[in-house]
GROMACS .gro file of C-alpha atoms in nm:
model
  500
    1UNK     CA    1   0.160  -1.195   3.019
    2UNK     CA    2   0.457  -0.965   2.965
    3UNK     CA    3   0.788  -1.075   2.812
    4UNK     CA    4   1.008  -1.277   3.049
    5UNK     CA    5   1.254  -1.091   3.271
    6UNK     CA    6   1.604  -1.191   3.362
    7UNK     CA    7   1.564  -1.076   3.724
    8UNK     CA    8   1.275  -0.975   3.948
    9UNK     CA    9   1.399  -0.772   4.246
   10UNK     CA   10   1.154  -0.784   4.537
   11UNK     CA   11   1.208  -0.504   4.786
   12UNK     CA   12   1.324  -0.147   4.721
   13UNK     CA   13   1.513  -0.061   5.035
   14UNK     CA   14   1.884   0.017   5.008
   15UNK     CA   15   1.970  -0.344   4.921
   16UNK     CA   16   1.716  -0.377   4.641
   17UNK     CA   17   1.795  -0.031   4.505
   18UNK     CA   18   2.169  -0.109   4.498
   19UNK     CA   19   2.101  -0.435   4.314
   20UNK     CA   20   1.878  -0.256   4.064
   21UNK     CA   21   2.148   0.007   4.011
   22UNK     CA   22   2.406  -0.257   3.922
   23UNK     CA   23   2.170  -0.453   3.696
   24UNK     CA   24   2.087  -0.133   3.510
   25UNK     CA   25   2.457  -0.065   3.455
   26UNK     CA   26   2.476  -0.400   3.274
   27UNK     CA   27   2.152  -0.342   3.078
   28UNK     CA   28   2.004  -0.656   3.234
   29UNK     CA   29   1.624  -0.683   3.186
   30UNK     CA   30   1.471  -0.657   3.535
   31UNK     CA   31   1.194  -0.504   3.742
   32UNK     CA   32   1.203  -0.388   4.103
   33UNK     CA   33   0.885  -0.397   4.313
   34UNK     CA   34   0.802  -0.306   4.671
   35UNK     CA   35   0.479  -0.342   4.866
   36UNK     CA   36   0.528  -0.003   5.036
   37UNK     CA   37   0.370   0.296   4.865
   38UNK     CA   38   0.672   0.517   4.932
   39UNK     CA   39   1.034   0.494   5.040
   40UNK     CA   40   1.105   0.521   5.414
   41UNK     CA   41   1.075   0.866   5.566
   42UNK     CA   42   1.231   0.777   5.900
   43UNK     CA   43   1.607   0.776   5.946
   44UNK     CA   44   1.647   0.405   6.034
   45UNK     CA   45   2.003   0.302   5.933
   46UNK     CA   46   2.194   0.627   5.993
   47UNK     CA   47   2.546   0.554   5.868
   48UNK     CA   48   2.732   0.440   5.556
   49UNK     CA   49   3.067   0.264   5.590
   50UNK     CA   50   3.373   0.344   5.374
   51UNK     CA   51   3.360   0.014   5.183
   52UNK     CA   52   2.999   0.075   5.082
   53UNK     CA   53   3.091   0.420   4.951
   54UNK     CA   54   3.375   0.265   4.751
   55UNK     CA   55   3.151   0.003   4.594
   56UNK     CA   56   2.880   0.251   4.499
   57UNK     CA   57   3.126   0.501   4.350
   58UNK     CA   58   3.128   0.333   4.010
   59UNK     CA   59   2.755   0.400   3.969
   60UNK     CA   60   2.781   0.776   4.014
   61UNK     CA   61   2.595   0.805   4.345
   62UNK     CA   62   2.868   0.826   4.609
   63UNK     CA   63   2.945   1.195   4.557
   64UNK     CA   64   2.579   1.280   4.611
   65UNK     CA   65   2.565   1.067   4.926
   66UNK     CA   66   2.873   1.241   5.065
   67UNK     CA   67   2.733   1.584   4.977
   68UNK     CA   68   2.413   1.510   5.167
   69UNK     CA   69   2.577   1.343   5.467
   70UNK     CA   70   2.803   1.440   5.754
   71UNK     CA   71   3.156   1.303   5.725
   72UNK     CA   72   3.314   1.497   6.011
   73UNK     CA   73   3.137   1.345   6.310
   74UNK     CA   74   3.335   1.291   6.630
   75UNK     CA   75   3.259   1.026   6.891
   76UNK     CA   76   3.220   1.110   7.259
   77UNK     CA   77   3.208   0.826   7.512
   78UNK     CA   78   3.038   0.935   7.833
   79UNK     CA   79   3.133   0.744   8.148
   80UNK     CA   80   3.040   0.834   8.505
   81UNK     CA   81   3.263   1.128   8.587
   82UNK     CA   82   3.445   1.160   8.254
   83UNK     CA   83   3.404   1.199   7.880
   84UNK     CA   84   3.644   1.049   7.625
   85UNK     CA   85   3.680   1.210   7.284
   86UNK     CA   86   3.742   0.920   7.050
   87UNK     CA   87   3.921   0.967   6.716
   88UNK     CA   88   3.705   0.822   6.438
   89UNK     CA   89   3.884   0.644   6.154
   90UNK     CA   90   4.214   0.827   6.206
   91UNK     CA   91   4.421   0.509   6.164
   92UNK     CA   92   4.403   0.216   5.923
   93UNK     CA   93   4.244   0.421   5.648
   94UNK     CA   94   4.527   0.534   5.418
   95UNK     CA   95   4.411   0.314   5.129
   96UNK     CA   96   4.055   0.440   5.087
   97UNK     CA   97   3.924   0.763   4.930
   98UNK     CA   98   3.654   0.768   5.200
   99UNK     CA   99   3.834   0.759   5.539
  100UNK     CA  100   3.523   0.838   5.741
  101UNK     CA  101   3.191   0.708   5.863
  102UNK     CA  102   2.924   0.898   5.672
  103UNK     CA  103   2.620   0.986   5.882
  104UNK     CA  104   2.319   0.999   5.654
  105UNK     CA  105   1.959   0.893   5.724
  106UNK     CA  106   1.842   0.586   5.535
  107UNK     CA  107   1.564   0.796   5.385
  108UNK     CA  108   1.828   1.009   5.213
  109UNK     CA  109   2.027   0.707   5.100
  110UNK     CA  110   1.715   0.565   4.937
  111UNK     CA  111   1.634   0.901   4.781
  112UNK     CA  112   1.978   0.920   4.616
  113UNK     CA  113   1.961   0.563   4.484
  114UNK     CA  114   1.605   0.609   4.359
  115UNK     CA  115   1.697   0.931   4.180
  116UNK     CA  116   1.995   0.757   4.020
  117UNK     CA  117   1.768   0.485   3.885
  118UNK     CA  118   1.512   0.738   3.760
  119UNK     CA  119   1.789   0.918   3.570
  120UNK     CA  120   1.854   0.586   3.395
  121UNK     CA  121   1.484   0.537   3.309
  122UNK     CA  122   1.415   0.281   3.583
  123UNK     CA  123   1.088   0.308   3.774
  124UNK     CA  124   1.059   0.154   4.118
  125UNK     CA  125   0.716  -0.011   4.121
  126UNK     CA  126   0.585   0.077   4.465
  127UNK     CA  127   0.256  -0.047   4.600
  128UNK     CA  128   0.323  -0.379   4.425
  129UNK     CA  129   0.372  -0.697   4.627
  130UNK     CA  130   0.482  -1.047   4.540
  131UNK     CA  131   0.197  -1.289   4.615
  132UNK     CA  132   0.349  -1.614   4.492
  133UNK     CA  133   0.650  -1.744   4.302
  134UNK     CA  134   0.652  -2.090   4.143
  135UNK     CA  135   0.947  -2.233   3.946
  136UNK     CA  136   0.823  -2.369   3.612
  137UNK     CA  137   1.090  -2.489   3.373
  138UNK     CA  138   1.356  -2.227   3.311
  139UNK     CA  139   1.147  -1.946   3.464
  140UNK     CA  140   0.978  -1.857   3.792
  141UNK     CA  141   0.613  -1.764   3.749
  142UNK     CA  142   0.545  -1.471   3.982
  143UNK     CA  143   0.206  -1.331   4.075
  144UNK     CA  144   0.213  -0.959   4.161
  145UNK     CA  145  -0.065  -0.756   4.321
  146UNK     CA  146  -0.098  -0.379   4.328
  147UNK     CA  147  -0.252  -0.174   4.604
  148UNK     CA  148  -0.572  -0.140   4.399
  149UNK     CA  149  -0.608  -0.518   4.398
  150UNK     CA  150  -0.523  -0.584   4.034
  151UNK     CA  151  -0.294  -0.877   3.963
  152UNK     CA  152  -0.028  -0.948   3.705
  153UNK     CA  153   0.171  -1.259   3.620
  154UNK     CA  154   0.534  -1.220   3.521
  155UNK     CA  155   0.807  -1.470   3.448
  156UNK     CA  156   1.168  -1.425   3.556
  157UNK     CA  157   1.481  -1.639   3.534
  158UNK     CA  158   1.580  -1.535   3.884
  159UNK     CA  159   1.402  -1.379   4.181
  160UNK     CA  160   1.601  -1.189   4.444
  161UNK     CA  161   1.449  -1.129   4.785
  162UNK     CA  162   1.559  -0.792   4.921
  163UNK     CA  163   1.231  -0.773   5.110
  164UNK     CA  164   1.346  -0.769   5.470
  165UNK     CA  165   1.317  -0.986   5.777
  166UNK     CA  166   0.966  -1.106   5.686
  167UNK     CA  167   1.070  -1.194   5.331
  168UNK     CA  168   0.802  -1.334   5.102
  169UNK     CA  169   1.073  -1.459   4.866
  170UNK     CA  170   1.236  -1.653   5.148
  171UNK     CA  171   0.901  -1.809   5.236
  172UNK     CA  172   0.824  -1.897   4.874
  173UNK     CA  173   1.168  -2.055   4.836
  174UNK     CA  174   1.121  -2.258   5.155
  175UNK     CA  175   1.442  -2.130   5.317
  176UNK     CA  176   1.458  -2.143   5.696
  177UNK     CA  177   1.548  -1.834   5.902
  178UNK     CA  178   1.721  -1.952   6.217
  179UNK     CA  179   1.827  -1.768   6.529
  180UNK     CA  180   1.679  -1.597   6.832
  181UNK     CA  181   1.533  -1.276   6.967
  182UNK     CA  182   1.704  -1.077   7.240
  183UNK     CA  183   1.497  -1.028   7.556
  184UNK     CA  184   1.541  -0.650   7.569
  185UNK     CA  185   1.303  -0.400   7.415
  186UNK     CA  186   1.452  -0.085   7.264
  187UNK     CA  187   1.324   0.265   7.213
  188UNK     CA  188   1.408   0.474   6.910
  189UNK     CA  189   1.329   0.835   6.831
  190UNK     CA  190   1.423   1.114   6.591
  191UNK     CA  191   1.400   1.437   6.787
  192UNK     CA  192   1.564   1.758   6.907
  193UNK     CA  193   1.793   1.756   7.211
  194UNK     CA  194   1.914   2.065   7.398
  195UNK     CA  195   2.240   2.026   7.588
  196UNK     CA  196   2.429   1.792   7.352
  197UNK     CA  197   2.741   1.907   7.174
  198UNK     CA  198   2.668   1.913   6.803
  199UNK     CA  199   2.891   1.754   6.539
  200UNK     CA  200   2.945   1.446   6.755
  201UNK     CA  201   2.789   1.108   6.823
  202UNK     CA  202   2.736   1.048   7.194
  203UNK     CA  203   2.742   0.713   7.374
  204UNK     CA  204   2.650   0.702   7.742
  205UNK     CA  205   2.780   0.381   7.903
  206UNK     CA  206   2.606   0.296   8.228
  207UNK     CA  207   2.559  -0.008   8.446
  208UNK     CA  208   2.202  -0.034   8.314
  209UNK     CA  209   2.307  -0.034   7.948
  210UNK     CA  210   2.388   0.199   7.663
  211UNK     CA  211   2.223   0.520   7.546
  212UNK     CA  212   2.305   0.661   7.202
  213UNK     CA  213   2.253   0.995   7.032
  214UNK     CA  214   2.354   1.013   6.665
  215UNK     CA  215   2.355   1.335   6.459
  216UNK     CA  216   2.111   1.319   6.168
  217UNK     CA  217   2.018   1.663   6.040
  218UNK     CA  218   1.696   1.535   5.885
  219UNK     CA  219   1.414   1.463   5.965
  220UNK     CA  220   1.541   1.578   6.305
  221UNK     CA  221   1.877   1.676   6.448
  222UNK     CA  222   1.924   1.366   6.664
  223UNK     CA  223   1.854   0.991   6.660
  224UNK     CA  224   1.814   0.843   7.009
  225UNK     CA  225   1.842   0.470   7.087
  226UNK     CA  226   1.799   0.329   7.436
  227UNK     CA  227   1.692   0.016   7.619
  228UNK     CA  228   1.342   0.011   7.762
  229UNK     CA  229   1.387   0.083   8.135
  230UNK     CA  230   1.324  -0.214   8.365
  231UNK     CA  231   0.992  -0.181   8.538
  232UNK     CA  232   0.859   0.090   8.307
  233UNK     CA  233   0.497   0.036   8.200
  234UNK     CA  234   0.475  -0.129   7.858
  235UNK     CA  235   0.276   0.154   7.708
  236UNK     CA  236   0.336   0.345   7.389
  237UNK     CA  237   0.659   0.538   7.356
  238UNK     CA  238   0.624   0.893   7.485
  239UNK     CA  239   0.853   1.193   7.506
  240UNK     CA  240   0.817   1.183   7.885
  241UNK     CA  241   0.954   0.827   7.891
  242UNK     CA  242   1.251   0.925   7.673
  243UNK     CA  243   1.318   1.226   7.896
  244UNK     CA  244   1.312   1.001   8.203
  245UNK     CA  245   1.579   0.779   8.047
  246UNK     CA  246   1.797   1.077   7.964
  247UNK     CA  247   1.761   1.210   8.319
  248UNK     CA  248   1.838   0.873   8.482
  249UNK     CA  249   2.121   0.758   8.255
  250UNK     CA  250   2.320   1.076   8.200
  251UNK     CA  251   2.481   1.332   8.425
  252UNK     CA  252   2.411   1.598   8.163
  253UNK     CA  253   2.104   1.816   8.170
  254UNK     CA  254   1.946   1.722   7.841
  255UNK     CA  255   1.609   1.850   7.726
  256UNK     CA  256   1.431   1.633   7.470
  257UNK     CA  257   1.166   1.792   7.249
  258UNK     CA  258   0.990   1.799   6.913
  259UNK     CA  259   1.003   1.426   6.835
  260UNK     CA  260   0.910   1.351   6.474
  261UNK     CA  261   0.919   0.973   6.515
  262UNK     CA  262   0.915   0.740   6.815
  263UNK     CA  263   0.885   0.364   6.829
  264UNK     CA  264   0.983   0.054   7.025
  265UNK     CA  265   1.135  -0.256   6.872
  266UNK     CA  266   1.290  -0.593   6.948
  267UNK     CA  267   1.623  -0.704   6.810
  268UNK     CA  268   1.678  -1.047   6.654
  269UNK     CA  269   1.987  -1.238   6.551
  270UNK     CA  270   1.883  -1.465   6.265
  271UNK     CA  271   2.026  -1.595   5.941
  272UNK     CA  272   1.895  -1.776   5.636
  273UNK     CA  273   2.016  -2.135   5.608
  274UNK     CA  274   2.083  -2.071   5.238
  275UNK     CA  275   2.140  -1.752   5.041
  276UNK     CA  276   2.038  -1.931   4.723
  277UNK     CA  277   1.791  -2.205   4.646
  278UNK     CA  278   1.746  -2.274   4.276
  279UNK     CA  279   1.635  -1.954   4.102
  280UNK     CA  280   1.579  -1.773   4.435
  281UNK     CA  281   1.838  -1.551   4.607
  282UNK     CA  282   1.831  -1.360   4.936
  283UNK     CA  283   2.015  -1.040   5.022
  284UNK     CA  284   2.017  -0.792   5.309
  285UNK     CA  285   1.773  -0.840   5.595
  286UNK     CA  286   1.604  -1.124   5.409
  287UNK     CA  287   1.930  -1.318   5.458
  288UNK     CA  288   2.053  -1.189   5.794
  289UNK     CA  289   1.934  -0.966   6.077
  290UNK     CA  290   2.126  -0.868   6.388
  291UNK     CA  291   2.176  -0.588   6.638
  292UNK     CA  292   2.263  -0.242   6.502
  293UNK     CA  293   2.600  -0.246   6.684
  294UNK     CA  294   2.869  -0.104   6.458
  295UNK     CA  295   2.633   0.012   6.185
  296UNK     CA  296   2.673  -0.309   5.984
  297UNK     CA  297   2.321  -0.404   5.872
  298UNK     CA  298   2.239  -0.180   5.575
  299UNK     CA  299   2.601  -0.180   5.462
  300UNK     CA  300   2.622  -0.559   5.462
  301UNK     CA  301   2.298  -0.573   5.262
  302UNK     CA  302   2.419  -0.329   4.997
  303UNK     CA  303   2.741  -0.527   4.964
  304UNK     CA  304   2.539  -0.849   4.928
  305UNK     CA  305   2.361  -0.687   4.637
  306UNK     CA  306   2.678  -0.565   4.468
  307UNK     CA  307   2.836  -0.908   4.502
  308UNK     CA  308   2.534  -1.070   4.336
  309UNK     CA  309   2.429  -0.820   4.068
  310UNK     CA  310   2.725  -0.852   3.830
  311UNK     CA  311   2.716  -1.231   3.858
  312UNK     CA  312   2.349  -1.239   3.758
  313UNK     CA  313   2.421  -0.997   3.474
  314UNK     CA  314   2.709  -1.203   3.333
  315UNK     CA  315   2.516  -1.529   3.353
  316UNK     CA  316   2.203  -1.378   3.198
  317UNK     CA  317   2.396  -1.241   2.898
  318UNK     CA  318   2.568  -1.576   2.845
  319UNK     CA  319   2.915  -1.447   2.931
  320UNK     CA  320   2.959  -1.665   3.241
  321UNK     CA  321   2.855  -2.017   3.346
  322UNK     CA  322   2.569  -2.086   3.585
  323UNK     CA  323   2.834  -2.203   3.830
  324UNK     CA  324   2.924  -1.837   3.890
  325UNK     CA  325   2.598  -1.790   4.080
  326UNK     CA  326   2.701  -2.055   4.333
  327UNK     CA  327   2.985  -1.828   4.446
  328UNK     CA  328   2.735  -1.581   4.595
  329UNK     CA  329   2.647  -1.820   4.879
  330UNK     CA  330   3.010  -1.924   4.920
  331UNK     CA  331   3.133  -1.565   4.954
  332UNK     CA  332   2.856  -1.378   5.132
  333UNK     CA  333   2.722  -1.636   5.380
  334UNK     CA  334   3.050  -1.635   5.581
  335UNK     CA  335   3.040  -1.254   5.586
  336UNK     CA  336   2.684  -1.255   5.717
  337UNK     CA  337   2.779  -1.512   5.981
  338UNK     CA  338   3.077  -1.305   6.098
  339UNK     CA  339   2.866  -0.989   6.121
  340UNK     CA  340   2.602  -1.170   6.327
  341UNK     CA  341   2.868  -1.307   6.562
  342UNK     CA  342   3.047  -0.971   6.597
  343UNK     CA  343   2.732  -0.772   6.665
  344UNK     CA  344   2.604  -1.036   6.906
  345UNK     CA  345   2.918  -1.007   7.117
  346UNK     CA  346   2.911  -0.628   7.116
  347UNK     CA  347   2.541  -0.625   7.197
  348UNK     CA  348   2.583  -0.866   7.488
  349UNK     CA  349   2.867  -0.666   7.643
  350UNK     CA  350   2.670  -0.342   7.611
  351UNK     CA  351   2.332  -0.460   7.735
  352UNK     CA  352   2.362  -0.766   7.956
  353UNK     CA  353   2.233  -0.742   8.311
  354UNK     CA  354   2.494  -0.994   8.433
  355UNK     CA  355   2.667  -0.845   8.741
  356UNK     CA  356   3.016  -0.889   8.591
  357UNK     CA  357   2.928  -0.705   8.273
  358UNK     CA  358   2.744  -0.431   8.464
  359UNK     CA  359   3.060  -0.384   8.670
  360UNK     CA  360   3.274  -0.381   8.356
  361UNK     CA  361   3.063  -0.107   8.197
  362UNK     CA  362   3.063   0.107   8.509
  363UNK     CA  363   3.412   0.054   8.656
  364UNK     CA  364   3.648  -0.114   8.411
  365UNK     CA  365   3.555   0.051   8.081
  366UNK     CA  366   3.636   0.407   8.202
  367UNK     CA  367   3.981   0.290   8.314
  368UNK     CA  368   4.085   0.079   8.016
  369UNK     CA  369   3.922   0.270   7.729
  370UNK     CA  370   4.192   0.542   7.730
  371UNK     CA  371   4.462   0.274   7.705
  372UNK     CA  372   4.290   0.118   7.407
  373UNK     CA  373   4.254   0.453   7.236
  374UNK     CA  374   4.629   0.512   7.264
  375UNK     CA  375   4.704   0.174   7.102
  376UNK     CA  376   4.695   0.254   6.732
  377UNK     CA  377   4.740  -0.106   6.619
  378UNK     CA  378   4.424  -0.246   6.781
  379UNK     CA  379   4.228   0.064   6.680
  380UNK     CA  380   4.339   0.022   6.319
  381UNK     CA  381   4.224  -0.342   6.321
  382UNK     CA  382   3.892  -0.238   6.471
  383UNK     CA  383   3.853   0.026   6.200
  384UNK     CA  384   3.920  -0.226   5.924
  385UNK     CA  385   3.649  -0.450   6.069
  386UNK     CA  386   3.382  -0.188   6.134
  387UNK     CA  387   3.445  -0.003   5.805
  388UNK     CA  388   3.415  -0.339   5.620
  389UNK     CA  389   3.739  -0.264   5.434
  390UNK     CA  390   3.879  -0.585   5.580
  391UNK     CA  391   3.624  -0.812   5.409
  392UNK     CA  392   3.796  -1.058   5.176
  393UNK     CA  393   3.718  -1.376   4.983
  394UNK     CA  394   4.062  -1.540   4.992
  395UNK     CA  395   3.913  -1.886   5.043
  396UNK     CA  396   3.634  -1.836   4.792
  397UNK     CA  397   3.603  -2.025   4.463
  398UNK     CA  398   3.664  -1.709   4.257
  399UNK     CA  399   4.004  -1.638   4.417
  400UNK     CA  400   4.306  -1.790   4.240
  401UNK     CA  401   4.676  -1.728   4.296
  402UNK     CA  402   4.896  -1.785   3.991
  403UNK     CA  403   5.269  -1.862   3.968
  404UNK     CA  404   5.529  -1.661   4.163
  405UNK     CA  405   5.283  -1.422   4.332
  406UNK     CA  406   5.428  -1.095   4.462
  407UNK     CA  407   5.546  -1.084   4.820
  408UNK     CA  408   5.343  -0.776   4.908
  409UNK     CA  409   5.022  -0.612   4.796
  410UNK     CA  410   4.667  -0.741   4.779
  411UNK     CA  411   4.621  -1.115   4.743
  412UNK     CA  412   4.360  -1.304   4.546
  413UNK     CA  413   4.027  -1.241   4.717
  414UNK     CA  414   4.133  -0.910   4.872
  415UNK     CA  415   3.968  -0.576   4.811
  416UNK     CA  416   4.162  -0.359   4.566
  417UNK     CA  417   4.306  -0.069   4.770
  418UNK     CA  418   4.306   0.284   4.637
  419UNK     CA  419   4.685   0.279   4.603
  420UNK     CA  420   4.803   0.470   4.414
  421UNK     CA  421   4.529   0.726   4.475
  422UNK     CA  422   4.265   0.707   4.203
  423UNK     CA  423   4.317   0.337   4.123
  424UNK     CA  424   3.967   0.246   4.236
  425UNK     CA  425   3.820   0.516   4.014
  426UNK     CA  426   4.012   0.380   3.714
  427UNK     CA  427   3.869   0.033   3.770
  428UNK     CA  428   3.513   0.134   3.867
  429UNK     CA  429   3.215   0.035   3.658
  430UNK     CA  430   3.097  -0.278   3.478
  431UNK     CA  431   3.340  -0.548   3.371
  432UNK     CA  432   3.672  -0.685   3.486
  433UNK     CA  433   4.000  -0.492   3.489
  434UNK     CA  434   4.345  -0.638   3.422
  435UNK     CA  435   4.617  -0.446   3.605
  436UNK     CA  436   4.972  -0.473   3.471
  437UNK     CA  437   5.238  -0.365   3.720
  438UNK     CA  438   5.600  -0.309   3.626
  439UNK     CA  439   5.736  -0.332   3.270
  440UNK     CA  440   5.518  -0.513   3.014
  441UNK     CA  441   5.529  -0.596   2.644
  442UNK     CA  442   5.224  -0.552   2.426
  443UNK     CA  443   4.949  -0.806   2.497
  444UNK     CA  444   4.667  -0.923   2.273
  445UNK     CA  445   4.305  -0.831   2.339
  446UNK     CA  446   4.151  -1.055   2.601
  447UNK     CA  447   3.772  -1.011   2.622
  448UNK     CA  448   3.514  -0.740   2.565
  449UNK     CA  449   3.443  -0.744   2.941
  450UNK     CA  450   3.808  -0.697   3.042
  451UNK     CA  451   3.973  -0.355   3.044
  452UNK     CA  452   4.353  -0.330   3.061
  453UNK     CA  453   4.545  -0.077   3.274
  454UNK     CA  454   4.923  -0.033   3.276
  455UNK     CA  455   5.031   0.084   3.620
  456UNK     CA  456   5.409   0.082   3.575
  457UNK     CA  457   5.585   0.129   3.906
  458UNK     CA  458   5.290   0.308   4.069
  459UNK     CA  459   5.120  -0.008   4.184
  460UNK     CA  460   5.011  -0.194   4.498
  461UNK     CA  461   5.258  -0.467   4.393
  462UNK     CA  462   5.634  -0.469   4.341
  463UNK     CA  463   5.793  -0.591   4.019
  464UNK     CA  464   5.616  -0.733   3.716
  465UNK     CA  465   5.272  -0.847   3.834
  466UNK     CA  466   4.935  -0.898   3.672
  467UNK     CA  467   4.605  -0.901   3.859
  468UNK     CA  468   4.245  -0.936   3.744
  469UNK     CA  469   4.001  -0.721   3.940
  470UNK     CA  470   3.639  -0.831   3.954
  471UNK     CA  471   3.350  -0.592   3.884
  472UNK     CA  472   3.288  -0.554   4.259
  473UNK     CA  473   3.644  -0.437   4.326
  474UNK     CA  474   3.800  -0.757   4.460
  475UNK     CA  475   4.109  -0.925   4.316
  476UNK     CA  476   4.011  -1.250   4.146
  477UNK     CA  477   4.348  -1.359   4.010
  478UNK     CA  478   4.705  -1.243   4.079
  479UNK     CA  479   5.041  -1.373   3.960
  480UNK     CA  480   5.397  -1.256   3.915
  481UNK     CA  481   5.575  -1.217   3.583
  482UNK     CA  482   5.439  -1.160   3.233
  483UNK     CA  483   5.321  -1.511   3.145
  484UNK     CA  484   4.940  -1.488   3.109
  485UNK     CA  485   4.875  -1.862   3.080
  486UNK     CA  486   4.717  -1.884   3.425
  487UNK     CA  487   4.506  -1.576   3.358
  488UNK     CA  488   4.367  -1.730   3.037
  489UNK     CA  489   4.279  -2.044   3.232
  490UNK     CA  490   4.094  -1.831   3.487
  491UNK     CA  491   3.903  -1.644   3.214
  492UNK     CA  492   3.819  -1.969   3.034
  493UNK     CA  493   3.652  -2.092   3.352
  494UNK     CA  494   3.468  -1.782   3.472
  495UNK     CA  495   3.425  -1.571   3.159
  496UNK     CA  496   3.401  -1.813   2.867
  497UNK     CA  497   3.129  -1.620   2.681
  498UNK     CA  498   3.158  -1.411   2.364
  499UNK     CA  499   3.495  -1.240   2.316
  500UNK     CA  500   3.634  -0.971   2.094
   0.00000   0.00000   0.00000
């Protein structure tokens, strides 16, 4: 039996790879395994939200993702008789260095994350599946099996299930996965399409439902998503069937050809009853699955991982109490619930066969959509939601407001904005960051995991303010003035380990 691990990561999709990336940054002993012999080659999740790009920037992979992706995509809404050209992320995005939705196939996202791990001497153990996991004392005894049939027993303090909707970790932990399946069947294909304007994402809104074409670039130019037509024979997906949908649901003359991947699938809306049970944790699709509306799934999973990874690392090195791990459930379960609720509503409006909603898609949406697009306030709020920049943990156990907090600027639990420009880059990477705004005297050293930055007057806050930023880029503590008593109390609770 090999030496015990701190963390066994099960599943090497984007969520597991992001978790492994963060654990490696903290030099936490871990392994990452996946039953698949190779990373995905299909496009699957085709977009990365601004908040995900921000959170990955500290690990040196965001620039490569942006270089490989398409950040200049426009959105065209096709209604009967008219086409609306929708501005994408043109409002509500002044405080992020990534004011765009990045279109990039999941296969490329995984390739970038895998290459980043390889550069740091981490091997993703593919063709290796978790067979069983039994808690025994302070460790979980895990039985792993390779594709050749050989088995290995490893021990780990914690096991994280990033292994998708059919999670073995979730089953081994005995965590229920509650929810429902939608009645519709969907078709998905990566293919070439003649007749579509390039450089844009196209949504065709019809009484029957929605038809999407997203620009990919690789492995094909376009990703097509559509509902299975009522009355169509339930045979395998064919190019002829996809062409029939395009002919029936669009007024454009589109020619579909050269499909590299076609499949049908059902959509579920389900969530784990717990994100943690003892030494077991769930992240990504193992914790929540929902419709692809708004491109939230992969992004929510990656952000699950980056909320959890630093907490595991700090606890494993003895710098933080076990209680810190309880905050993962408290912070991320409400986010997963909100995403499931939001996508469920959007999905129902877009796909329901109810006569009122069919009428709304065909008659009302073309009339009222232009009015909505001219209302910058609602569009900005929608952007903050879809981009996931609006996620906060104000009511979470890690968020504390000290004496005389500033009247403006981010509050405890809020994401740290990139204001002034470059602030996120200064605070990226492992550890906490103490931000000192306004005029400050010299302060004593605090902790080897706390960096100190003097912002002066170029700050998100006015006047003398001090704020502690967590390793995942959220404000944990904020107070006015130069008295650090409340900050020391916060550090004594959440970071009581070895200090300088």
